[in-house]
Each structure stands twice: as C-alpha cells, then as structure tokens.
Short mmCIF file of C-alpha atoms and ligand atoms in Angstrom, two decimals:
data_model
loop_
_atom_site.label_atom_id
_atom_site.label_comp_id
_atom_site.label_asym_id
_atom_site.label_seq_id
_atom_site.Cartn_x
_atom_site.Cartn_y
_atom_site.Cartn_z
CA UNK A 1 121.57 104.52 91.22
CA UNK A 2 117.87 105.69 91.64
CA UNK A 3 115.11 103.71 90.94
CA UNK A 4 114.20 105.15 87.79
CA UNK A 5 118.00 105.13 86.41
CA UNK A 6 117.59 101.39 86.76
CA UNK A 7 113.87 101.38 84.97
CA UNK A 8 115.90 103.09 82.13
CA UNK A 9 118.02 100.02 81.78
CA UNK A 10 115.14 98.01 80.33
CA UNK A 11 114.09 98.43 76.83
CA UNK A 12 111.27 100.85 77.27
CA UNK A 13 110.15 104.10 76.27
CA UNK A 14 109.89 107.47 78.15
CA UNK A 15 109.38 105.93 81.59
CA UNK A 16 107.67 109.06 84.02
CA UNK A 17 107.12 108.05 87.32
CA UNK A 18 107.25 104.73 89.32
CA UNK A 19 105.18 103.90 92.75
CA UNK A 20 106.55 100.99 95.02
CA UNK A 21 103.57 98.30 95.84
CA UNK A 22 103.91 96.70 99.11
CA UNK A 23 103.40 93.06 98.15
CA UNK A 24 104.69 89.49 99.22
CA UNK A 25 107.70 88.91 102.09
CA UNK A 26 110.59 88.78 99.54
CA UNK A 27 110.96 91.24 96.83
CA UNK A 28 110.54 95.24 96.47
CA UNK A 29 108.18 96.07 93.65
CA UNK A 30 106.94 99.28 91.66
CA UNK A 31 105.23 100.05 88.91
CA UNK A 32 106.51 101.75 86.26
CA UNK A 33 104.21 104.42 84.15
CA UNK A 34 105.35 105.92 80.85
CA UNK A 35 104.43 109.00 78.76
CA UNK A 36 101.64 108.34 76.86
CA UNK A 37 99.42 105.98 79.82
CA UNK A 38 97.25 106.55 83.00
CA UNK A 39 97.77 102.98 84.06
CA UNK A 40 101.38 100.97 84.87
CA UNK A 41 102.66 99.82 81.82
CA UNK A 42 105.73 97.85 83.57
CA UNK A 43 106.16 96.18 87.34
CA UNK A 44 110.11 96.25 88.20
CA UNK A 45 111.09 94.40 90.50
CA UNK A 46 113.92 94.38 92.59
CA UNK A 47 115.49 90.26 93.35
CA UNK A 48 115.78 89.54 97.00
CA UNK A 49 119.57 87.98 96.74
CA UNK A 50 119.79 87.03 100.03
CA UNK A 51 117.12 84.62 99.06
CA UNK A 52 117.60 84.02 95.40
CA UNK A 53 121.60 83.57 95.24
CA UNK A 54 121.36 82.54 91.36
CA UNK A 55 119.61 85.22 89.92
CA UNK A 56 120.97 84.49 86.63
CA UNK A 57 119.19 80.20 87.07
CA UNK A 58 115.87 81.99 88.36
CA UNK A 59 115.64 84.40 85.42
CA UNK A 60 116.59 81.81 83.04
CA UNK A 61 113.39 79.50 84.44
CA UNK A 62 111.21 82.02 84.44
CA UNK A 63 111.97 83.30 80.78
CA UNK A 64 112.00 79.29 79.32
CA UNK A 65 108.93 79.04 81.44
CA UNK A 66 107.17 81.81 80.02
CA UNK A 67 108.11 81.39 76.53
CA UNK A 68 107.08 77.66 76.76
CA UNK A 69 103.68 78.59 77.90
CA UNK A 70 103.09 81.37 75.21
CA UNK A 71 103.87 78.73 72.78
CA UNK A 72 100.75 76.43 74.16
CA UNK A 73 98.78 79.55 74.39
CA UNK A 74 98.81 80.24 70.55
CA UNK A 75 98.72 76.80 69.87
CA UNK A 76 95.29 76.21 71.57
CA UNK A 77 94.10 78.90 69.97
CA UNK A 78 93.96 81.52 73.10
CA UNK A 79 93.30 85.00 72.43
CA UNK A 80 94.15 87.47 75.03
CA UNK A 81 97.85 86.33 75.70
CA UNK A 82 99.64 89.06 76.87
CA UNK A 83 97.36 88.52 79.82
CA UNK A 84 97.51 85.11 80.48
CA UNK A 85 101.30 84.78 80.93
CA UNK A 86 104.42 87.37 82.42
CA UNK A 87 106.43 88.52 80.00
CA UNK A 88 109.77 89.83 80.55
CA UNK A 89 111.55 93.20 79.23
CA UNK A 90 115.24 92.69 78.44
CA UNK A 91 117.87 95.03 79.46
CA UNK A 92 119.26 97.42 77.43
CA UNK A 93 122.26 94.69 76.72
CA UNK A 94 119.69 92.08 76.12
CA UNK A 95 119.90 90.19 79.32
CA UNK A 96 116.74 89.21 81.58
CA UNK A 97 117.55 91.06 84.51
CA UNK A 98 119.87 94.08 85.05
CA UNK A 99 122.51 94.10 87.52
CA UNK A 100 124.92 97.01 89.26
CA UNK A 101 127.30 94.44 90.49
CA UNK A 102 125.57 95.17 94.25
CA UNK A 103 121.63 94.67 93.41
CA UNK A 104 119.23 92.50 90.41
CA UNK A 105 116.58 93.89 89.27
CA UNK A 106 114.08 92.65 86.14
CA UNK A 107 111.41 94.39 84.39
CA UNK A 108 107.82 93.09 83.54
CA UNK A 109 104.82 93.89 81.73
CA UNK A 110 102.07 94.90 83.34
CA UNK A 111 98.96 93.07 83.47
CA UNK A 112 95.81 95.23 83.65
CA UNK A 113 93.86 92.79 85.71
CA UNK A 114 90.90 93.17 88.46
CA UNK A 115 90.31 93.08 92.04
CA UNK A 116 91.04 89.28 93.22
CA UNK A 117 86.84 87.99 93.73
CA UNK A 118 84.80 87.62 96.69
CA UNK A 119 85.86 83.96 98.52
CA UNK A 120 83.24 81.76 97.19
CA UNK A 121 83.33 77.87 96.07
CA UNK A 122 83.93 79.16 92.71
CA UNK A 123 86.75 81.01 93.47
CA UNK A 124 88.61 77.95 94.95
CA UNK A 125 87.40 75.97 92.14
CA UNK A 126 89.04 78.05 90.12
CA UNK A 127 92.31 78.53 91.75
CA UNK A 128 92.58 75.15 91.74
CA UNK A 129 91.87 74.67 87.89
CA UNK A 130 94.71 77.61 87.45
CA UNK A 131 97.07 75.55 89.40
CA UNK A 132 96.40 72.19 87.42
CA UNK A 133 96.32 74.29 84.20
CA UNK A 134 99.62 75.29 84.71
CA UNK A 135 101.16 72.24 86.05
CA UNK A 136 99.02 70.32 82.92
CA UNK A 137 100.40 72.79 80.28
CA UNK A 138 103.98 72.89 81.54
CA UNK A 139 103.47 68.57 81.66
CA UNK A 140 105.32 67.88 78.27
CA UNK A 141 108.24 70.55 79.35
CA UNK A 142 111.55 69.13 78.00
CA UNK A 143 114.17 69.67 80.59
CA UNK A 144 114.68 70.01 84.03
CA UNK A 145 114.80 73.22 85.52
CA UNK A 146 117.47 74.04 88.33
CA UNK A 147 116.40 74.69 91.39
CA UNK A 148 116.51 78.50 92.41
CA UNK A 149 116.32 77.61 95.94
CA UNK A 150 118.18 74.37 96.87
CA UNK A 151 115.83 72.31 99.16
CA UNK A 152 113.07 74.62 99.38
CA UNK A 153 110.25 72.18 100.21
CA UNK A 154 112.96 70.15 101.65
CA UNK A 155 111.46 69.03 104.76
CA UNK A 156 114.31 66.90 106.25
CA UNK A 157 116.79 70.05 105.08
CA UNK A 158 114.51 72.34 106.70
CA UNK A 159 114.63 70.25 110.05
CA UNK A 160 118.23 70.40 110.23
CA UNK A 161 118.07 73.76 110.00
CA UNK A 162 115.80 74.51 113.01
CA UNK A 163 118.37 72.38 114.99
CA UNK A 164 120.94 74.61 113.81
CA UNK A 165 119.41 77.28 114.66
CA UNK A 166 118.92 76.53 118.11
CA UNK A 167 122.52 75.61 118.56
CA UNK A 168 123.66 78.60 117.13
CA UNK A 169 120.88 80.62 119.54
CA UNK A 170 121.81 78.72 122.84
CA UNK A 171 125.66 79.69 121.83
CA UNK A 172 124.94 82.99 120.93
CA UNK A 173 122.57 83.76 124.25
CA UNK A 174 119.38 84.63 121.89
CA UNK A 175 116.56 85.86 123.32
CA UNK A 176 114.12 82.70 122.53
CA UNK A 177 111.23 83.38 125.37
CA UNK A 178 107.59 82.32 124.33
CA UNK A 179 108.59 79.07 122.13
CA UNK A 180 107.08 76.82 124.93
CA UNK A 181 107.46 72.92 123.46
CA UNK A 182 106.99 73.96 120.09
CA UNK A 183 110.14 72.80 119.26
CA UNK A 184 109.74 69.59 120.69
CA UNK A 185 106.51 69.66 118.91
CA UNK A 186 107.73 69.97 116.19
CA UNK A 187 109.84 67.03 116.25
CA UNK A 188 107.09 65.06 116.92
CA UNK A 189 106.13 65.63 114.53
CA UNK A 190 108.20 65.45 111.53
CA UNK A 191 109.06 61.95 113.26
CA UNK A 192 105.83 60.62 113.44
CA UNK A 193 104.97 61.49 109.26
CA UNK A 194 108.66 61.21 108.03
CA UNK A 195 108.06 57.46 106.51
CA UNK A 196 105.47 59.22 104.41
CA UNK A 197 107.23 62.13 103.50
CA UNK A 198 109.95 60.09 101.96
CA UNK A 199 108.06 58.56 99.69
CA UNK A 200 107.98 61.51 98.03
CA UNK A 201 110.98 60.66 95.70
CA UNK A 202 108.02 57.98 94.53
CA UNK A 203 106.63 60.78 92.52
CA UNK A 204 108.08 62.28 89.09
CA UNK A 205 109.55 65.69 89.11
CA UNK A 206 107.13 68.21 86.88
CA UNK A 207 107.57 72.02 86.55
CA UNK A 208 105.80 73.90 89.44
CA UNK A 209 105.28 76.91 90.73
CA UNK A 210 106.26 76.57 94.24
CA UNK A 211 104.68 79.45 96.02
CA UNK A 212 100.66 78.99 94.74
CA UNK A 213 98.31 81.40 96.73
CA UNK A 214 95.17 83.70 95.45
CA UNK A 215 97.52 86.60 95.67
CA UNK A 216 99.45 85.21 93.04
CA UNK A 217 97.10 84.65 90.61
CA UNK A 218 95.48 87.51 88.56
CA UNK A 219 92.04 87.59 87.75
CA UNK A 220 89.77 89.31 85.07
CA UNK A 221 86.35 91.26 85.09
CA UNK A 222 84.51 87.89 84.91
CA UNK A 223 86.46 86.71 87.85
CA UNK A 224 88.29 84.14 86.20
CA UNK A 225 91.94 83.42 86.67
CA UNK A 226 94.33 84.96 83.65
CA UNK A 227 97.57 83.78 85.20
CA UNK A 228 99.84 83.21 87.73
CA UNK A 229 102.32 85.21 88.35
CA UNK A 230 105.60 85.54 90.76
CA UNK A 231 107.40 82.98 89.19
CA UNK A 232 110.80 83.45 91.30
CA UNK A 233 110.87 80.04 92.62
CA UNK A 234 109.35 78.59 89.09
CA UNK A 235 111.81 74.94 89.25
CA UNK A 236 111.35 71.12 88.97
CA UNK A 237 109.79 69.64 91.93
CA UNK A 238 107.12 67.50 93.12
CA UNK A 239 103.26 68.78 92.51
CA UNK A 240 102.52 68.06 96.53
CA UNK A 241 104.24 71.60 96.47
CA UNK A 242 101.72 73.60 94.50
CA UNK A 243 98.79 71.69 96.29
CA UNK A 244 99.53 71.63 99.52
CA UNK A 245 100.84 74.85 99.91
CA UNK A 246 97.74 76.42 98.12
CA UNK A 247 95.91 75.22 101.17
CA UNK A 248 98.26 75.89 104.07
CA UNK A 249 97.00 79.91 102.95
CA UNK A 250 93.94 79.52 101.61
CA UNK A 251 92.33 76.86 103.87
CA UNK A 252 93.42 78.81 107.01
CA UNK A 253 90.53 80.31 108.46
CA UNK A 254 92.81 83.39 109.53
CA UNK A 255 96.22 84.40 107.94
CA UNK A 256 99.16 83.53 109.36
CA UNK A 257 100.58 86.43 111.30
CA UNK A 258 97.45 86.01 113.54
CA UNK A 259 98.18 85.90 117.25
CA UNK A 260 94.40 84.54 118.07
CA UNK A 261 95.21 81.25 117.60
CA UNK A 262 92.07 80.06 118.30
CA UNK A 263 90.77 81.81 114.81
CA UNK A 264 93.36 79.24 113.06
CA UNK A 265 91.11 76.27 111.66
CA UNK A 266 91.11 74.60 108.77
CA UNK A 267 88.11 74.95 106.27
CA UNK A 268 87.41 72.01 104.43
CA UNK A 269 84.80 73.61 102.23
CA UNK A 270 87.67 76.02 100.61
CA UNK A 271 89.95 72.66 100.94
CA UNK A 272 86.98 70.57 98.69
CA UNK A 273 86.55 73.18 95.95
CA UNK A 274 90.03 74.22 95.80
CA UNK A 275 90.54 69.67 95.24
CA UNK A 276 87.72 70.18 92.95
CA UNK A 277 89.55 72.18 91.08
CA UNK A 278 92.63 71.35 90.97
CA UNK A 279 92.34 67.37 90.24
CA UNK A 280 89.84 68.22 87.53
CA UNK A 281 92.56 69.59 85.51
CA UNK A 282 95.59 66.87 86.76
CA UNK A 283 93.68 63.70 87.44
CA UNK A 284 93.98 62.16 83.67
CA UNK A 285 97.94 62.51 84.11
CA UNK A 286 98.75 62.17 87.73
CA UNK A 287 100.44 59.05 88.40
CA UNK A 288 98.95 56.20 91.11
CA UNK A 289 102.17 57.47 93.68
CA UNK A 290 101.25 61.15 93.42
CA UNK A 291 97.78 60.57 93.70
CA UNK A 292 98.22 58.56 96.89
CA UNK A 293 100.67 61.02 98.29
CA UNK A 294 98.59 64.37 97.67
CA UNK A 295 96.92 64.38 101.26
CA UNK A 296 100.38 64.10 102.91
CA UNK A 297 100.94 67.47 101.23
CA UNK A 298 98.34 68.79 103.39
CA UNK A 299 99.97 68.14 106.55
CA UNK A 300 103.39 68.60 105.30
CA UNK A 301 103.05 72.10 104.46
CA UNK A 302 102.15 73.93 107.81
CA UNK A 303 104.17 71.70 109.41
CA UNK A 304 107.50 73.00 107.34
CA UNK A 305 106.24 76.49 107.66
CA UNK A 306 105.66 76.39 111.17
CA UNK A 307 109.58 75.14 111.20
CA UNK A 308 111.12 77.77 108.40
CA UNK A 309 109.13 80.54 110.99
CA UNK A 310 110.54 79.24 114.11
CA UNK A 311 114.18 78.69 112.32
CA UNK A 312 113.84 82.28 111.64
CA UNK A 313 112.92 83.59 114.97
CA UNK A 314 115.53 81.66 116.53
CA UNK A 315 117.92 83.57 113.74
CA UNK A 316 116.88 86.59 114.59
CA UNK A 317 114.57 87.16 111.75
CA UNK A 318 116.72 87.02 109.07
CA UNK A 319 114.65 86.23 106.60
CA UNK A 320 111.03 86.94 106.27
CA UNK A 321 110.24 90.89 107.20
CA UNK A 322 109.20 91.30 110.91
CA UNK A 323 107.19 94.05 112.36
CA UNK A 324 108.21 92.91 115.75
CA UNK A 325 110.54 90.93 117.63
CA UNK A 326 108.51 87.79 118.26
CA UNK A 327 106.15 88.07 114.72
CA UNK A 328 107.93 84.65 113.20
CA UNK A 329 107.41 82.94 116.71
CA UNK A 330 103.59 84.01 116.42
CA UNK A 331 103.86 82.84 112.55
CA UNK A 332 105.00 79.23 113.60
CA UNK A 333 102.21 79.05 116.35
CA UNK A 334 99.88 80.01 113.92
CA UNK A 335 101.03 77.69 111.35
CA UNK A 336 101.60 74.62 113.82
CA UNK A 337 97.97 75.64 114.88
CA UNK A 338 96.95 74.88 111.80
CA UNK A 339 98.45 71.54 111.37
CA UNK A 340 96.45 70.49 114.30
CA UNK A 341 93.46 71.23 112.41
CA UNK A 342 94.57 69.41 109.55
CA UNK A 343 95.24 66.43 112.02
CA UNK A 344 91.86 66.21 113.14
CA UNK A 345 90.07 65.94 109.73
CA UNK A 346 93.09 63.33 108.41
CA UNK A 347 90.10 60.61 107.37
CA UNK A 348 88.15 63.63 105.27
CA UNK A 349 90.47 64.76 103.58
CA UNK A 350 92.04 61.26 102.41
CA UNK A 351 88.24 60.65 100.96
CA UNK A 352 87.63 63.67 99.35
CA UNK A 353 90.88 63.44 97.56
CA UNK A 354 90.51 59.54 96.60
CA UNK A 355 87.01 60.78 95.60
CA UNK A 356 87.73 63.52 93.18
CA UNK A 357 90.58 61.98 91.61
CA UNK A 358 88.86 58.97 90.22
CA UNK A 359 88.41 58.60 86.21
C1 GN1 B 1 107.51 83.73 101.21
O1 GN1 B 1 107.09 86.49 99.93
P1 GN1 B 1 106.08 85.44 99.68
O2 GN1 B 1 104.86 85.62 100.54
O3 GN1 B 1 105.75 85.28 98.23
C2 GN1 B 1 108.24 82.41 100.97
C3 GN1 B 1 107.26 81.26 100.93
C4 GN1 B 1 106.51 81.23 102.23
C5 GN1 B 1 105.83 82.58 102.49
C6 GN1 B 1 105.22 82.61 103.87
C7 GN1 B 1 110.96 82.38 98.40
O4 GN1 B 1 106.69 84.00 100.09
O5 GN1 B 1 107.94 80.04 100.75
O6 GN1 B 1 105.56 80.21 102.19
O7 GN1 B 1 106.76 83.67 102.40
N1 GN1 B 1 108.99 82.47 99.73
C8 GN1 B 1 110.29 82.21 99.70
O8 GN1 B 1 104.48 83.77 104.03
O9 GN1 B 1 110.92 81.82 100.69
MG1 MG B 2 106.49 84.67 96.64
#
C-alpha cells in the first residue's frame, strides 16, 4: 500500500500530499498536509518493529500517557494544550495505530512549533525543567506501564549481549578490525561500577521517557519548551534514565558519530544548567536513594551506549542505520570517549548534584 493509502486509514480529512522528514535512528516519518493548510497538519509515522515488537503495549503507553497528561494540563489551568502534549489520530476502526498485517504505522497531530534555540545556559535550564516537569506531572500515575523494550537501560542485559555478540562474530568469521581493547575496556569497566549500578533497584519505578534529548523536545517562539515528544519507549523505569541520558547527548562536546575523538569532552557548564534544571522541578519528590544514585547515571549512560554500538558493529549493524561499515565502531569510541571525560570530573559532578538538590 502507498504511503498515502495508509494516511487515509486515520480519521482525517482530504489528506494532499505527504513529505518524509529524516529524523532520529529508528522510525520513518512524514508529514501529512491536507486541503485547506500550507503547514503539516499530521506527522505519520511508520513503527520500527524490529525494535518495538509490541506495538500494540507501546501505543497503549503512549495514548494513557498522553491522555493522563492532558488531564493535568486542564487541571492547572494551561492554555495552549494541543501544543504541550502529542495527541494521537485513531484509525479508521478506532485503534491507535494501523496495521497491514506486514508494517504499524500511527498518526499524530502536528505541532506548529519553532526552530530548537541557540545552546545557551537557559536552554539547558530549560530542558532540564521539561524533563522534571514531565517526570513531576506523570509522579501520581496509577499503574505501571509495560515495558516496550524489555531491558532497555538494562546494563547487565546489555553486557551479555556484547559477549554474545562476539561469540556469534568469532563463529561467524566477522570482519571486527579497528575495535583495539575496547572490548576489554569495556569490561573494565562495567566491573569496576557494577556494585553501584545495582543499587539501582534502590530507587522506585516512575513513568519516564527513556530517550530525553533537545531534539525531542519542541520549543515555541519564546524559546521555551512546549513538550516532549517521541514517546515510543514512554514505560516504567528508573529517572537515572531520563537524566543521564539527557547528558550523554547534550553534554558531549561533539555528537556521537564523530571520528575526532579528541573533540569528545564533556561540558560541565551544559551538565550544571541542564542539573539546574532538572532537580528544580524533582528535588521536593525525589527520594534520598535516587538522589544519591543520580551521578552514577552519568557514567552509566555512555558507558551502555558505547556497548549497544559495539554489540551492533559486531552484529553487523543490525540495528541503528549505518552510513558505513565501521560507523557503530566509531559510535562506541566516541561514546567510551566520553565516559573518560565523565571519569575525570567524578568529584564535580557528585557536588554539583548534592548541591542543587538540597531543600
Ligand atoms: C536511538 O532513534 P533515536 O535517536 O531516537 C535509540 C536510543 C539511543 C540512540 C543513539 C529505541 O534513538 O536508545 O540512545 O538511538 N533508541 C532505541 O543515537 O533504541
Ligand atoms: Mg528515539
């Protein structure tokens, strides 16, 4: 079926023309125009099912998600709210997400929104506020989401993996040039911070967002955040998530498919303002355990990402879109790079984080 067969599956109107938007590693999106508009009036988005095996869970999140919030939203009084959280377009059958027995697609409104701001202190502040808004508003949510991903931030799941994966590579004769020790490294690693990492369970679950960056938040003409948005992976988790994998992006002084590793540091004035931010909103409810924990998050995310990119390579890049052969191997140099960096400002970071989330 074409695209635009499947945009006609959604209640909507006299859809025209749609236009595919290159965006994030995972899903295909377009927007969708109709008749009567010059801008997008829908996004449709087609699920990546290799990664998301339960569509029918992750839809079912993201719509009690969504309605949950727009309840707060008109209860404190917000005005604008079509803006400030997705909202979903049932299928012509009145499901959340169409389905030709082979691919999933849903269909969203579309958020007029502006360009994402210069980077500036305020602009991590902010993200950071976003985050803890949505983490504070969601705090009272009455059950438990299922995961969408099973052991996403999983860090001892995700080491297992990598092992796999370089049985299955030796066996298989994989072409695994250029990884060096960072496998070893890696182990280190995990090793050395694993008595911290399970303390994790210490912490209570909370709804999270699980895949916080800038480039998932939309902002307004006044440069403030309306809402976040890609809510795929939207589940029950731990709030080290949101946090530290805010930072493992936004704190990198390059992005992550950069081969120069030497650009890779981390910035601790984007890591203060985005802490700032972020424990302004969450320090009245976070709990002495996840308080404590938080910095681990730091170190913990590059650290998994450098292993998820080098499981991936060794896979033969099965997962995240590659624009060449070796791209993950570069990701989880980059990423391990970064972990370094995070290393060597460990006592900083601890203080600015006991520091801001005082009372
Ligand atoms: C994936 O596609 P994107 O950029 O939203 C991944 C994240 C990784 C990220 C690394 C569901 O997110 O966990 O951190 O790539 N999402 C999923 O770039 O695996
Ligand atoms: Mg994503």
């Amino acid at each position: 079926m074409r695209n635009i067969e499947i945009a006609k599956q959604f209640k909507v109107n006299s859809i025209v023309k749609l236009k595919p938007l290159r965006s994030g590693l995972i899903n295909d999106t377009y927007l969708v125009w109709t008749q009567e508009a010059e801008t997008p009036k829908y996004v449709l988005q087609r699920i990546n099912n290799y990664v998301f095996k339960d569509v029918a869970c992750l839809q079912n999140n993201i719509s009690k998600v969504t309605r949950y919030l727009r309840k707060q939203l008109i209860v404190q009084g917000e005005t604008d709210i079509d803006r400030k959280v997705l909202t979903l377009i049932p299928t012509l059958e009145g499901k959340t997400y169409y389905t030709d027995g082979e691919t999933y697609w849903r269909m969203m409104v579309y958020i007029p929104h502006a360009e994402q701001p210069k980077m500036s202190h305020e602009l991590f502040v902010k993200g950071g506020a976003a985050i803890g808004r949505f983490e504070r508003m969601l705090a009272e949510f009455p059950t438990k989401l299922k995961p969408t991903i099973p052991h996403f931030h999983d860090i001892d799941f995700r080491i297992k993996e990598m092992n796999k994966a370089l049985t299955d590579a030796v066996l298989s004769n994989h072409d695994l040039k250029g990884m060096g020790d960072l496998f070893e490294d890696l182990q280190m690693c995990y090793q050395y911070f694993k008595p911290y990492f399970s303390r994790f369970k210490e912490m209570p679950q909370r709804v999270c967002h699980f895949d916080t960056k800038l480039s998932n938040m939309l902002f307004d003409d006044k440069g403030d955040v309306l809402c976040l948005i890609d809510l795929d992976t939207v589940m029950s988790g731990y709030i080290t998530s949101d946090y530290g994998d805010f930072l493992r992006t936004a704190a990198n002084t390059t992005n992550e498919n950069d081969r120069a590793y030497c650009h890779v540091a981390f910035n601790m004035k984007v890591f203060k303002s985005f802490t700032q931010g972020y424990l302004q909103e969450m320090k009245q409810i976070l709990t002495p355990a996840e308080k404590e924990l938080l910095p681990y998050s730091v170190l913990l995310f590059p650290l998994m990402q450098s292993v998820r990119f080098l499981t991936d390579f060794m896979n033969g890049n099965v997962y995240y879109h590659v624009d060449y052969q070796q791209q993950n191997l570069v990701r989880a140099k980059n990423q391990y790079t970064l972990l370094e960096n995070v290393a060597s400002n460990w006592e900083e970071i601890c203080n600015i984080i006991y520091e801001e989330s005082k009372l």
